[in-house]
JSON list of C-alpha atoms in Angstrom, two decimals:
[
{"chain": "O", "resi": 7, "resn": "MET", "atom": "CA", "xyz": [-0.20, -0.24, -0.21]},
{"chain": "O", "resi": 8, "resn": "ASN", "atom": "CA", "xyz": [1.23, 3.00, -0.60]},
{"chain": "O", "resi": 9, "resn": "PRO", "atom": "CA", "xyz": [2.29, 5.63, 2.37]},
{"chain": "O", "resi": 10, "resn": "VAL", "atom": "CA", "xyz": [-0.29, 8.47, 3.75]},
{"chain": "O", "resi": 11, "resn": "PRO", "atom": "CA", "xyz": [0.40, 11.52, 2.15]},
{"chain": "O", "resi": 12, "resn": "GLU", "atom": "CA", "xyz": [2.12, 14.70, 4.46]},
{"chain": "O", "resi": 13, "resn": "ASP", "atom": "CA", "xyz": [-0.66, 16.72, 4.21]},
{"chain": "O", "resi": 14, "resn": "MET", "atom": "CA", "xyz": [-3.23, 13.75, 5.05]},
{"chain": "O", "resi": 15, "resn": "GLU", "atom": "CA", "xyz": [-1.28, 13.13, 7.86]},
{"chain": "O", "resi": 16, "resn": "ASN", "atom": "CA", "xyz": [-1.13, 16.75, 9.11]},
{"chain": "O", "resi": 17, "resn": "ALA", "atom": "CA", "xyz": [-4.95, 17.76, 9.28]},
{"chain": "O", "resi": 18, "resn": "LEU", "atom": "CA", "xyz": [-5.14, 14.22, 10.80]},
{"chain": "O", "resi": 19, "resn": "MET", "atom": "CA", "xyz": [-2.97, 15.66, 13.23]},
{"chain": "O", "resi": 20, "resn": "GLY", "atom": "CA", "xyz": [-4.52, 18.35, 13.54]},
{"chain": "O", "resi": 21, "resn": "SER", "atom": "CA", "xyz": [-7.86, 17.63, 14.75]},
{"chain": "O", "resi": 22, "resn": "GLN", "atom": "CA", "xyz": [-6.72, 15.05, 17.54]},
{"chain": "O", "resi": 23, "resn": "SER", "atom": "CA", "xyz": [-5.18, 17.88, 18.79]},
{"chain": "O", "resi": 24, "resn": "SER", "atom": "CA", "xyz": [-8.21, 20.31, 18.70]},
{"chain": "O", "resi": 25, "resn": "HIS", "atom": "CA", "xyz": [-10.01, 17.24, 19.87]},
{"chain": "O", "resi": 26, "resn": "ALA", "atom": "CA", "xyz": [-8.19, 17.13, 21.94]},
{"chain": "O", "resi": 27, "resn": "SER", "atom": "CA", "xyz": [-7.52, 20.88, 23.48]},
{"chain": "O", "resi": 28, "resn": "LEU", "atom": "CA", "xyz": [-12.00, 20.61, 23.92]},
{"chain": "O", "resi": 29, "resn": "ARG", "atom": "CA", "xyz": [-11.14, 17.77, 26.21]},
{"chain": "O", "resi": 30, "resn": "ASP", "atom": "CA", "xyz": [-9.13, 19.46, 28.16]},
{"chain": "O", "resi": 31, "resn": "VAL", "atom": "CA", "xyz": [-11.32, 22.52, 28.00]},
{"chain": "O", "resi": 32, "resn": "HIS", "atom": "CA", "xyz": [-14.16, 20.76, 29.40]},
{"chain": "O", "resi": 33, "resn": "SER", "atom": "CA", "xyz": [-12.42, 19.00, 32.15]},
{"chain": "O", "resi": 34, "resn": "ILE", "atom": "CA", "xyz": [-12.34, 22.18, 33.79]},
{"chain": "O", "resi": 35, "resn": "ASN", "atom": "CA", "xyz": [-13.87, 21.53, 36.53]},
{"chain": "O", "resi": 36, "resn": "PRO", "atom": "CA", "xyz": [-16.79, 24.65, 36.89]},
{"chain": "O", "resi": 37, "resn": "THR", "atom": "CA", "xyz": [-16.86, 24.63, 40.81]},
{"chain": "O", "resi": 38, "resn": "GLN", "atom": "CA", "xyz": [-13.36, 24.96, 41.67]},
{"chain": "O", "resi": 39, "resn": "LEU", "atom": "CA", "xyz": [-13.38, 27.68, 39.37]},
{"chain": "O", "resi": 40, "resn": "MET", "atom": "CA", "xyz": [-16.12, 29.70, 40.31]},
{"chain": "O", "resi": 41, "resn": "ALA", "atom": "CA", "xyz": [-14.02, 28.37, 44.20]},
{"chain": "O", "resi": 42, "resn": "ARG", "atom": "CA", "xyz": [-11.18, 30.50, 42.98]},
{"chain": "O", "resi": 43, "resn": "ILE", "atom": "CA", "xyz": [-12.63, 33.61, 41.72]},
{"chain": "O", "resi": 44, "resn": "GLU", "atom": "CA", "xyz": [-14.60, 34.49, 44.54]},
{"chain": "O", "resi": 45, "resn": "SER", "atom": "CA", "xyz": [-10.70, 33.80, 47.01]},
{"chain": "O", "resi": 46, "resn": "TYR", "atom": "CA", "xyz": [-9.90, 36.31, 44.45]},
{"chain": "O", "resi": 47, "resn": "GLU", "atom": "CA", "xyz": [-12.85, 38.96, 44.64]},
{"chain": "O", "resi": 48, "resn": "GLY", "atom": "CA", "xyz": [-13.04, 38.39, 47.87]},
{"chain": "O", "resi": 49, "resn": "ARG", "atom": "CA", "xyz": [-9.20, 39.76, 48.85]},
{"chain": "O", "resi": 50, "resn": "GLU", "atom": "CA", "xyz": [-10.16, 42.87, 45.91]},
{"chain": "O", "resi": 51, "resn": "LYS", "atom": "CA", "xyz": [-13.35, 43.20, 48.65]},
{"chain": "O", "resi": 52, "resn": "LYS", "atom": "CA", "xyz": [-11.13, 43.28, 51.80]},
{"chain": "O", "resi": 53, "resn": "GLY", "atom": "CA", "xyz": [-9.99, 46.89, 49.85]},
{"chain": "O", "resi": 54, "resn": "ILE", "atom": "CA", "xyz": [-6.35, 46.05, 50.53]},
{"chain": "O", "resi": 55, "resn": "SER", "atom": "CA", "xyz": [-3.74, 42.93, 50.12]},
{"chain": "O", "resi": 56, "resn": "ASP", "atom": "CA", "xyz": [-1.70, 40.91, 52.66]},
{"chain": "O", "resi": 57, "resn": "VAL", "atom": "CA", "xyz": [0.88, 42.71, 51.58]},
{"chain": "O", "resi": 58, "resn": "ARG", "atom": "CA", "xyz": [0.55, 46.06, 51.72]},
{"chain": "O", "resi": 59, "resn": "ARG", "atom": "CA", "xyz": [-0.64, 45.79, 54.62]},
{"chain": "O", "resi": 60, "resn": "THR", "atom": "CA", "xyz": [2.49, 44.74, 55.82]},
{"chain": "O", "resi": 61, "resn": "PHE", "atom": "CA", "xyz": [3.88, 47.67, 54.17]},
{"chain": "O", "resi": 62, "resn": "CYS", "atom": "CA", "xyz": [2.01, 50.51, 55.50]},
{"chain": "O", "resi": 63, "resn": "LEU", "atom": "CA", "xyz": [2.32, 48.28, 58.69]},
{"chain": "O", "resi": 64, "resn": "PHE", "atom": "CA", "xyz": [6.53, 48.86, 58.72]},
{"chain": "O", "resi": 65, "resn": "VAL", "atom": "CA", "xyz": [5.61, 52.45, 57.67]},
{"chain": "O", "resi": 66, "resn": "THR", "atom": "CA", "xyz": [3.77, 53.12, 60.30]},
{"chain": "O", "resi": 67, "resn": "PHE", "atom": "CA", "xyz": [6.26, 51.43, 62.85]},
{"chain": "O", "resi": 68, "resn": "ASP", "atom": "CA", "xyz": [9.82, 53.83, 60.51]},
{"chain": "O", "resi": 69, "resn": "LEU", "atom": "CA", "xyz": [7.69, 56.65, 62.29]},
{"chain": "O", "resi": 70, "resn": "LEU", "atom": "CA", "xyz": [7.23, 55.16, 66.19]},
{"chain": "O", "resi": 71, "resn": "PHE", "atom": "CA", "xyz": [10.62, 54.33, 65.88]},
{"chain": "O", "resi": 72, "resn": "VAL", "atom": "CA", "xyz": [12.58, 57.07, 64.92]},
{"chain": "O", "resi": 73, "resn": "THR", "atom": "CA", "xyz": [9.58, 58.77, 67.67]},
{"chain": "O", "resi": 74, "resn": "LEU", "atom": "CA", "xyz": [10.87, 57.02, 70.52]},
{"chain": "O", "resi": 75, "resn": "LEU", "atom": "CA", "xyz": [14.65, 57.17, 69.54]},
{"chain": "O", "resi": 76, "resn": "TRP", "atom": "CA", "xyz": [13.89, 61.63, 69.28]},
{"chain": "O", "resi": 77, "resn": "ILE", "atom": "CA", "xyz": [12.74, 60.85, 72.48]},
{"chain": "O", "resi": 78, "resn": "ILE", "atom": "CA", "xyz": [15.15, 59.60, 73.70]},
{"chain": "O", "resi": 79, "resn": "GLU", "atom": "CA", "xyz": [17.76, 61.61, 72.83]},
{"chain": "O", "resi": 80, "resn": "LEU", "atom": "CA", "xyz": [15.89, 64.16, 74.37]},
{"chain": "O", "resi": 81, "resn": "ASN", "atom": "CA", "xyz": [15.24, 63.08, 78.04]},
{"chain": "O", "resi": 82, "resn": "VAL", "atom": "CA", "xyz": [19.06, 62.25, 77.90]},
{"chain": "O", "resi": 83, "resn": "ASN", "atom": "CA", "xyz": [20.99, 66.03, 76.64]},
{"chain": "O", "resi": 84, "resn": "GLY", "atom": "CA", "xyz": [19.22, 67.53, 79.41]},
{"chain": "O", "resi": 85, "resn": "GLY", "atom": "CA", "xyz": [15.35, 66.84, 80.37]},
{"chain": "O", "resi": 86, "resn": "ILE", "atom": "CA", "xyz": [11.97, 67.04, 77.42]},
{"chain": "O", "resi": 87, "resn": "GLU", "atom": "CA", "xyz": [10.88, 70.39, 78.68]},
{"chain": "O", "resi": 88, "resn": "ASN", "atom": "CA", "xyz": [14.22, 71.46, 78.06]},
{"chain": "O", "resi": 89, "resn": "THR", "atom": "CA", "xyz": [15.00, 69.80, 75.00]},
{"chain": "O", "resi": 90, "resn": "LEU", "atom": "CA", "xyz": [12.62, 70.00, 72.97]},
{"chain": "O", "resi": 91, "resn": "GLU", "atom": "CA", "xyz": [12.41, 73.60, 73.44]},
{"chain": "O", "resi": 92, "resn": "LYS", "atom": "CA", "xyz": [15.73, 74.25, 72.87]},
{"chain": "O", "resi": 93, "resn": "GLU", "atom": "CA", "xyz": [15.43, 72.29, 69.36]},
{"chain": "O", "resi": 94, "resn": "VAL", "atom": "CA", "xyz": [11.33, 73.08, 68.11]},
{"chain": "O", "resi": 95, "resn": "VAL", "atom": "CA", "xyz": [11.69, 76.12, 69.78]},
{"chain": "O", "resi": 96, "resn": "ARG", "atom": "CA", "xyz": [15.13, 77.38, 69.37]},
{"chain": "O", "resi": 97, "resn": "TYR", "atom": "CA", "xyz": [15.24, 75.37, 66.32]},
{"chain": "O", "resi": 98, "resn": "ASP", "atom": "CA", "xyz": [18.75, 74.90, 64.45]},
{"chain": "O", "resi": 99, "resn": "TYR", "atom": "CA", "xyz": [19.28, 72.97, 61.33]},
{"chain": "O", "resi": 100, "resn": "TYR", "atom": "CA", "xyz": [23.39, 72.46, 62.07]},
{"chain": "O", "resi": 101, "resn": "SER", "atom": "CA", "xyz": [22.60, 70.77, 66.10]},
{"chain": "O", "resi": 102, "resn": "SER", "atom": "CA", "xyz": [18.30, 70.12, 65.83]},
{"chain": "O", "resi": 103, "resn": "TYR", "atom": "CA", "xyz": [17.08, 66.61, 65.10]},
{"chain": "O", "resi": 104, "resn": "PHE", "atom": "CA", "xyz": [13.77, 67.54, 65.33]},
{"chain": "O", "resi": 105, "resn": "ASP", "atom": "CA", "xyz": [13.61, 68.03, 61.32]},
{"chain": "O", "resi": 106, "resn": "ILE", "atom": "CA", "xyz": [14.70, 63.96, 61.27]},
{"chain": "O", "resi": 107, "resn": "PHE", "atom": "CA", "xyz": [11.79, 63.17, 63.05]},
{"chain": "O", "resi": 108, "resn": "LEU", "atom": "CA", "xyz": [9.28, 65.69, 60.95]},
{"chain": "O", "resi": 109, "resn": "LEU", "atom": "CA", "xyz": [11.45, 63.72, 57.73]},
{"chain": "O", "resi": 110, "resn": "ALA", "atom": "CA", "xyz": [9.91, 60.54, 59.15]},
{"chain": "O", "resi": 111, "resn": "VAL", "atom": "CA", "xyz": [6.05, 62.33, 59.20]},
{"chain": "O", "resi": 112, "resn": "PHE", "atom": "CA", "xyz": [6.49, 63.44, 55.99]},
{"chain": "O", "resi": 113, "resn": "ARG", "atom": "CA", "xyz": [7.53, 59.84, 55.20]},
{"chain": "O", "resi": 114, "resn": "PHE", "atom": "CA", "xyz": [5.28, 57.88, 57.23]},
{"chain": "O", "resi": 115, "resn": "LYS", "atom": "CA", "xyz": [1.81, 61.16, 55.60]},
{"chain": "O", "resi": 116, "resn": "VAL", "atom": "CA", "xyz": [3.06, 60.46, 51.43]},
{"chain": "O", "resi": 117, "resn": "LEU", "atom": "CA", "xyz": [3.08, 56.81, 52.30]},
{"chain": "O", "resi": 118, "resn": "ILE", "atom": "CA", "xyz": [0.31, 55.95, 54.24]},
{"chain": "O", "resi": 119, "resn": "LEU", "atom": "CA", "xyz": [-1.30, 58.48, 52.20]},
{"chain": "O", "resi": 120, "resn": "ALA", "atom": "CA", "xyz": [-0.55, 57.15, 48.13]},
{"chain": "O", "resi": 121, "resn": "TYR", "atom": "CA", "xyz": [-0.59, 53.38, 49.44]},
{"chain": "O", "resi": 122, "resn": "ALA", "atom": "CA", "xyz": [-2.90, 52.78, 51.56]},
{"chain": "O", "resi": 123, "resn": "VAL", "atom": "CA", "xyz": [-5.86, 55.36, 51.13]},
{"chain": "O", "resi": 124, "resn": "CYS", "atom": "CA", "xyz": [-5.50, 55.99, 47.62]},
{"chain": "O", "resi": 125, "resn": "ARG", "atom": "CA", "xyz": [-4.51, 51.88, 46.88]},
{"chain": "O", "resi": 126, "resn": "LEU", "atom": "CA", "xyz": [-1.41, 53.97, 44.09]},
{"chain": "O", "resi": 127, "resn": "ARG", "atom": "CA", "xyz": [0.00, 50.92, 42.25]},
{"chain": "O", "resi": 128, "resn": "HIS", "atom": "CA", "xyz": [3.40, 53.31, 40.71]},
{"chain": "O", "resi": 129, "resn": "TRP", "atom": "CA", "xyz": [6.57, 53.69, 42.07]},
{"chain": "O", "resi": 130, "resn": "TRP", "atom": "CA", "xyz": [6.63, 57.04, 42.21]},
{"chain": "O", "resi": 131, "resn": "ALA", "atom": "CA", "xyz": [4.84, 58.21, 45.68]},
{"chain": "O", "resi": 132, "resn": "ILE", "atom": "CA", "xyz": [7.95, 55.73, 47.38]},
{"chain": "O", "resi": 133, "resn": "ALA", "atom": "CA", "xyz": [10.50, 57.19, 45.17]},
{"chain": "O", "resi": 134, "resn": "LEU", "atom": "CA", "xyz": [9.84, 61.20, 45.66]},
{"chain": "O", "resi": 135, "resn": "THR", "atom": "CA", "xyz": [9.35, 60.24, 49.81]},
{"chain": "O", "resi": 136, "resn": "THR", "atom": "CA", "xyz": [12.93, 57.94, 49.71]},
{"chain": "O", "resi": 137, "resn": "ALA", "atom": "CA", "xyz": [15.25, 60.60, 46.79]},
{"chain": "O", "resi": 138, "resn": "VAL", "atom": "CA", "xyz": [12.99, 63.66, 49.59]},
{"chain": "O", "resi": 139, "resn": "THR", "atom": "CA", "xyz": [14.86, 61.52, 53.20]},
{"chain": "O", "resi": 140, "resn": "SER", "atom": "CA", "xyz": [18.72, 60.95, 51.23]},
{"chain": "O", "resi": 141, "resn": "ALA", "atom": "CA", "xyz": [19.35, 64.40, 50.18]},
{"chain": "O", "resi": 142, "resn": "PHE", "atom": "CA", "xyz": [18.24, 66.27, 53.58]},
{"chain": "O", "resi": 143, "resn": "LEU", "atom": "CA", "xyz": [19.92, 63.52, 55.22]},
{"chain": "O", "resi": 144, "resn": "LEU", "atom": "CA", "xyz": [23.41, 63.92, 52.93]},
{"chain": "O", "resi": 145, "resn": "ALA", "atom": "CA", "xyz": [22.98, 67.16, 54.01]},
{"chain": "O", "resi": 146, "resn": "LYS", "atom": "CA", "xyz": [22.63, 67.12, 56.74]},
{"chain": "O", "resi": 147, "resn": "VAL", "atom": "CA", "xyz": [25.24, 64.82, 57.94]},
{"chain": "O", "resi": 148, "resn": "ILE", "atom": "CA", "xyz": [27.40, 67.47, 55.74]},
{"chain": "O", "resi": 149, "resn": "LEU", "atom": "CA", "xyz": [26.84, 70.30, 57.32]},
{"chain": "O", "resi": 150, "resn": "SER", "atom": "CA", "xyz": [25.67, 70.30, 60.24]},
{"chain": "O", "resi": 151, "resn": "LYS", "atom": "CA", "xyz": [27.38, 69.07, 63.70]},
{"chain": "O", "resi": 152, "resn": "LEU", "atom": "CA", "xyz": [25.07, 66.01, 65.11]},
{"chain": "O", "resi": 153, "resn": "PHE", "atom": "CA", "xyz": [28.57, 64.12, 64.94]},
{"chain": "O", "resi": 154, "resn": "SER", "atom": "CA", "xyz": [30.26, 65.84, 67.86]},
{"chain": "O", "resi": 155, "resn": "GLN", "atom": "CA", "xyz": [26.40, 65.30, 70.25]},
{"chain": "O", "resi": 156, "resn": "GLY", "atom": "CA", "xyz": [26.82, 62.49, 71.04]},
{"chain": "O", "resi": 157, "resn": "ALA", "atom": "CA", "xyz": [25.86, 58.50, 69.31]},
{"chain": "O", "resi": 158, "resn": "PHE", "atom": "CA", "xyz": [22.86, 59.85, 68.90]},
{"chain": "O", "resi": 159, "resn": "GLY", "atom": "CA", "xyz": [24.89, 62.20, 65.89]},
{"chain": "O", "resi": 160, "resn": "TYR", "atom": "CA", "xyz": [25.04, 58.95, 63.96]},
{"chain": "O", "resi": 161, "resn": "VAL", "atom": "CA", "xyz": [22.08, 56.08, 65.02]},
{"chain": "O", "resi": 162, "resn": "LEU", "atom": "CA", "xyz": [18.91, 59.16, 64.40]},
{"chain": "O", "resi": 163, "resn": "PRO", "atom": "CA", "xyz": [20.65, 59.81, 61.03]},
{"chain": "O", "resi": 164, "resn": "ILE", "atom": "CA", "xyz": [21.86, 56.43, 59.96]},
{"chain": "O", "resi": 165, "resn": "ILE", "atom": "CA", "xyz": [18.00, 54.83, 60.64]},
{"chain": "O", "resi": 166, "resn": "SER", "atom": "CA", "xyz": [16.18, 57.26, 58.68]},
{"chain": "O", "resi": 167, "resn": "PHE", "atom": "CA", "xyz": [17.45, 56.53, 55.49]},
{"chain": "O", "resi": 168, "resn": "ILE", "atom": "CA", "xyz": [18.06, 52.81, 55.82]},
{"chain": "O", "resi": 169, "resn": "LEU", "atom": "CA", "xyz": [15.12, 52.62, 56.97]},
{"chain": "O", "resi": 170, "resn": "ALA", "atom": "CA", "xyz": [12.98, 55.00, 53.88]},
{"chain": "O", "resi": 171, "resn": "TRP", "atom": "CA", "xyz": [14.93, 52.67, 51.22]},
{"chain": "O", "resi": 172, "resn": "ILE", "atom": "CA", "xyz": [14.30, 49.33, 52.78]},
{"chain": "O", "resi": 173, "resn": "GLU", "atom": "CA", "xyz": [10.83, 50.71, 52.23]},
{"chain": "O", "resi": 174, "resn": "THR", "atom": "CA", "xyz": [11.72, 51.07, 49.02]},
{"chain": "O", "resi": 175, "resn": "TRP", "atom": "CA", "xyz": [12.33, 48.30, 48.19]},
{"chain": "O", "resi": 176, "resn": "PHE", "atom": "CA", "xyz": [10.04, 46.27, 50.29]},
{"chain": "O", "resi": 177, "resn": "LEU", "atom": "CA", "xyz": [7.78, 48.04, 47.47]},
{"chain": "O", "resi": 178, "resn": "ASP", "atom": "CA", "xyz": [9.24, 48.08, 44.73]},
{"chain": "O", "resi": 179, "resn": "PHE", "atom": "CA", "xyz": [9.47, 44.57, 44.83]},
{"chain": "O", "resi": 180, "resn": "LYS", "atom": "CA", "xyz": [7.49, 42.16, 47.48]},
{"chain": "O", "resi": 181, "resn": "VAL", "atom": "CA", "xyz": [4.11, 44.75, 47.40]},
{"chain": "O", "resi": 182, "resn": "LEU", "atom": "CA", "xyz": [3.62, 45.23, 43.30]},
{"chain": "O", "resi": 183, "resn": "PRO", "atom": "CA", "xyz": [4.98, 42.42, 41.60]},
{"chain": "O", "resi": 184, "resn": "GLN", "atom": "CA", "xyz": [2.58, 40.25, 44.33]},
{"chain": "O", "resi": 185, "resn": "GLU", "atom": "CA", "xyz": [-0.80, 42.00, 43.70]},
{"chain": "O", "resi": 186, "resn": "ALA", "atom": "CA", "xyz": [0.50, 42.45, 39.95]},
{"chain": "O", "resi": 187, "resn": "GLU", "atom": "CA", "xyz": [1.49, 38.62, 39.81]},
{"chain": "O", "resi": 188, "resn": "GLU", "atom": "CA", "xyz": [-2.64, 37.83, 41.45]},
{"chain": "O", "resi": 189, "resn": "GLU", "atom": "CA", "xyz": [-4.30, 40.37, 39.25]},
{"chain": "O", "resi": 190, "resn": "ASN", "atom": "CA", "xyz": [-3.05, 38.60, 36.38]},
{"chain": "O", "resi": 191, "resn": "ARG", "atom": "CA", "xyz": [-4.38, 34.72, 38.03]},
{"chain": "O", "resi": 192, "resn": "LEU", "atom": "CA", "xyz": [-7.04, 35.69, 38.22]},
{"chain": "O", "resi": 193, "resn": "LEU", "atom": "CA", "xyz": [-7.27, 36.92, 34.98]},
{"chain": "O", "resi": 194, "resn": "ILE", "atom": "CA", "xyz": [-6.41, 33.79, 33.55]},
{"chain": "O", "resi": 195, "resn": "VAL", "atom": "CA", "xyz": [-9.25, 31.50, 35.95]},
{"chain": "O", "resi": 196, "resn": "GLN", "atom": "CA", "xyz": [-11.66, 34.77, 34.82]},
{"chain": "O", "resi": 197, "resn": "ASP", "atom": "CA", "xyz": [-10.49, 32.90, 30.98]},
{"chain": "O", "resi": 198, "resn": "ALA", "atom": "CA", "xyz": [-10.89, 29.70, 31.64]},
{"chain": "O", "resi": 199, "resn": "SER", "atom": "CA", "xyz": [-14.35, 29.72, 33.93]},
{"chain": "O", "resi": 200, "resn": "GLU", "atom": "CA", "xyz": [-15.71, 32.16, 30.47]},
{"chain": "O", "resi": 201, "resn": "ARG", "atom": "CA", "xyz": [-14.14, 29.32, 28.16]},
{"chain": "O", "resi": 202, "resn": "ALA", "atom": "CA", "xyz": [-15.68, 26.32, 29.74]},
{"chain": "O", "resi": 203, "resn": "ALA", "atom": "CA", "xyz": [-19.51, 28.74, 30.15]},
{"chain": "O", "resi": 204, "resn": "LEU", "atom": "CA", "xyz": [-19.12, 28.09, 26.14]},
{"chain": "O", "resi": 205, "resn": "ILE", "atom": "CA", "xyz": [-19.18, 24.13, 26.55]},
{"chain": "O", "resi": 206, "resn": "PRO", "atom": "CA", "xyz": [-22.16, 22.68, 26.52]},
{"chain": "O", "resi": 207, "resn": "GLY", "atom": "CA", "xyz": [-22.16, 19.99, 29.50]},
{"chain": "O", "resi": 208, "resn": "GLY", "atom": "CA", "xyz": [-23.69, 16.98, 27.43]},
{"chain": "O", "resi": 209, "resn": "LEU", "atom": "CA", "xyz": [-20.14, 16.26, 25.57]},
{"chain": "O", "resi": 210, "resn": "SER", "atom": "CA", "xyz": [-18.15, 13.67, 25.58]},
{"chain": "O", "resi": 211, "resn": "ASP", "atom": "CA", "xyz": [-15.56, 11.66, 24.27]},
{"chain": "O", "resi": 212, "resn": "GLY", "atom": "CA", "xyz": [-17.51, 9.78, 21.45]},
{"chain": "O", "resi": 213, "resn": "GLN", "atom": "CA", "xyz": [-19.30, 12.64, 20.49]},
{"chain": "O", "resi": 214, "resn": "PHE", "atom": "CA", "xyz": [-15.28, 14.31, 18.95]},
{"chain": "O", "resi": 215, "resn": "TYR", "atom": "CA", "xyz": [-14.63, 10.16, 17.55]},
{"chain": "O", "resi": 216, "resn": "SER", "atom": "CA", "xyz": [-14.17, 9.65, 14.35]},
{"chain": "O", "resi": 217, "resn": "PRO", "atom": "CA", "xyz": [-14.01, 6.76, 12.56]},
{"chain": "O", "resi": 218, "resn": "PRO", "atom": "CA", "xyz": [-11.85, 4.85, 10.80]},
{"chain": "O", "resi": 219, "resn": "GLU", "atom": "CA", "xyz": [-11.89, 4.59, 7.80]},
{"chain": "O", "resi": 220, "resn": "SER", "atom": "CA", "xyz": [-15.12, 1.63, 5.23]},
{"chain": "O", "resi": 221, "resn": "GLU", "atom": "CA", "xyz": [-13.25, -0.30, 4.36]},
{"chain": "O", "resi": 222, "resn": "ALA", "atom": "CA", "xyz": [-15.73, -0.49, 0.48]},
{"chain": "O", "resi": 223, "resn": "GLY", "atom": "CA", "xyz": [-14.47, 1.66, -1.61]},
{"chain": "O", "resi": 224, "resn": "SER", "atom": "CA", "xyz": [-11.45, -2.82, -1.54]},
{"chain": "O", "resi": 225, "resn": "GLU", "atom": "CA", "xyz": [-14.96, -4.47, -1.55]},
{"chain": "O", "resi": 226, "resn": "ASN", "atom": "CA", "xyz": [-16.32, -2.00, -4.63]},
{"chain": "O", "resi": 227, "resn": "GLU", "atom": "CA", "xyz": [-13.48, -2.99, -6.85]},
{"chain": "O", "resi": 228, "resn": "ALA", "atom": "CA", "xyz": [-12.98, -7.04, -5.54]},
{"chain": "O", "resi": 229, "resn": "GLU", "atom": "CA", "xyz": [-16.77, -6.86, -7.13]},
{"chain": "O", "resi": 230, "resn": "GLU", "atom": "CA", "xyz": [-15.72, -5.02, -10.69]},
{"chain": "O", "resi": 231, "resn": "LYS", "atom": "CA", "xyz": [-12.52, -7.40, -10.71]},
{"chain": "O", "resi": 232, "resn": "GLN", "atom": "CA", "xyz": [-15.04, -10.68, -10.58]},
{"chain": "O", "resi": 233, "resn": "ASP", "atom": "CA", "xyz": [-17.89, -9.03, -13.03]},
{"chain": "O", "resi": 234, "resn": "SER", "atom": "CA", "xyz": [-14.51, -8.68, -15.09]},
{"chain": "O", "resi": 235, "resn": "GLU", "atom": "CA", "xyz": [-13.42, -11.81, -15.22]},
{"chain": "O", "resi": 236, "resn": "LYS", "atom": "CA", "xyz": [-16.64, -12.93, -15.38]},
{"chain": "O", "resi": 237, "resn": "PRO", "atom": "CA", "xyz": [-16.88, -12.96, -19.19]},
{"chain": "O", "resi": 238, "resn": "LEU", "atom": "CA", "xyz": [-13.65, -13.87, -20.29]},
{"chain": "O", "resi": 239, "resn": "LEU", "atom": "CA", "xyz": [-15.34, -17.69, -18.20]},
{"chain": "O", "resi": 240, "resn": "GLU", "atom": "CA", "xyz": [-17.28, -17.67, -20.50]},
{"chain": "O", "resi": 241, "resn": "LEU", "atom": "CA", "xyz": [-15.49, -17.75, -23.66]}
]
C-alpha cells in the first residue's frame, strides 16, 4: 500500500490536537473555578492586600521608631522639656534632631496617603519620599554638627536612611510584583471559566470520535474485478 500523504497526516494530527484541547477545556471543574474567582474577589473586597498591609505597618513602625529615638535623645540631653524647647522653639538646622523627626512624619503621611488611602500601584510616591530623605540626610550630615553631640548624631540619620530604603525595596520587589501576579491569576481564572462555560455540558469523547476509514472502496474494487473476469470464464 502507498504511504499516506503528508498533508493528510497533518490534517489528522490537527484534528486530534483540536479534539484534545476541547477535552481539556471541558475537563475544567466549574466549581473549582468559581471557588477561585470568589477567593480572588474576596481579596479585592477587603480593599487592601496582605502584603500592602504589611508595608503600611512597616511605614508606621518607621515613624514610631524614629519618634522613640528622638524622645530618648531629648531625655538624655538635659530633660525632655528643656531639650524640646531648644530643638523645636529655638530650632537650629546644624544641631537639632527635630527635622529628622519631621522627615519621618513626611514619609508616613505621603506613603500612607498614597498606598493605603489611594491604593496606588506605582512607585513614584516611594521614589519621592526616598529621594527627599536621602538628599536631606546627606546634606545634614555634611553641613551640621551632629557628630559632636554623641551617639545620637550617628544613630538617627543612619536609621532614617536605612528605613527609607527598606521601604523602597519592600514596595518595589514585594508589594507591586505580588499584587500584579495575583491580578494576572484572577484574569486567567476568569478567562478559563468563560471558555468552560461556552462548552455544552453533555459533551463526551464519543462525540469527537472519528471512525476509521471504511473498506467499502476495496470491496467495490473486488466486485468490479470479479465482474470483469466473468466474460472470460464464459468464453
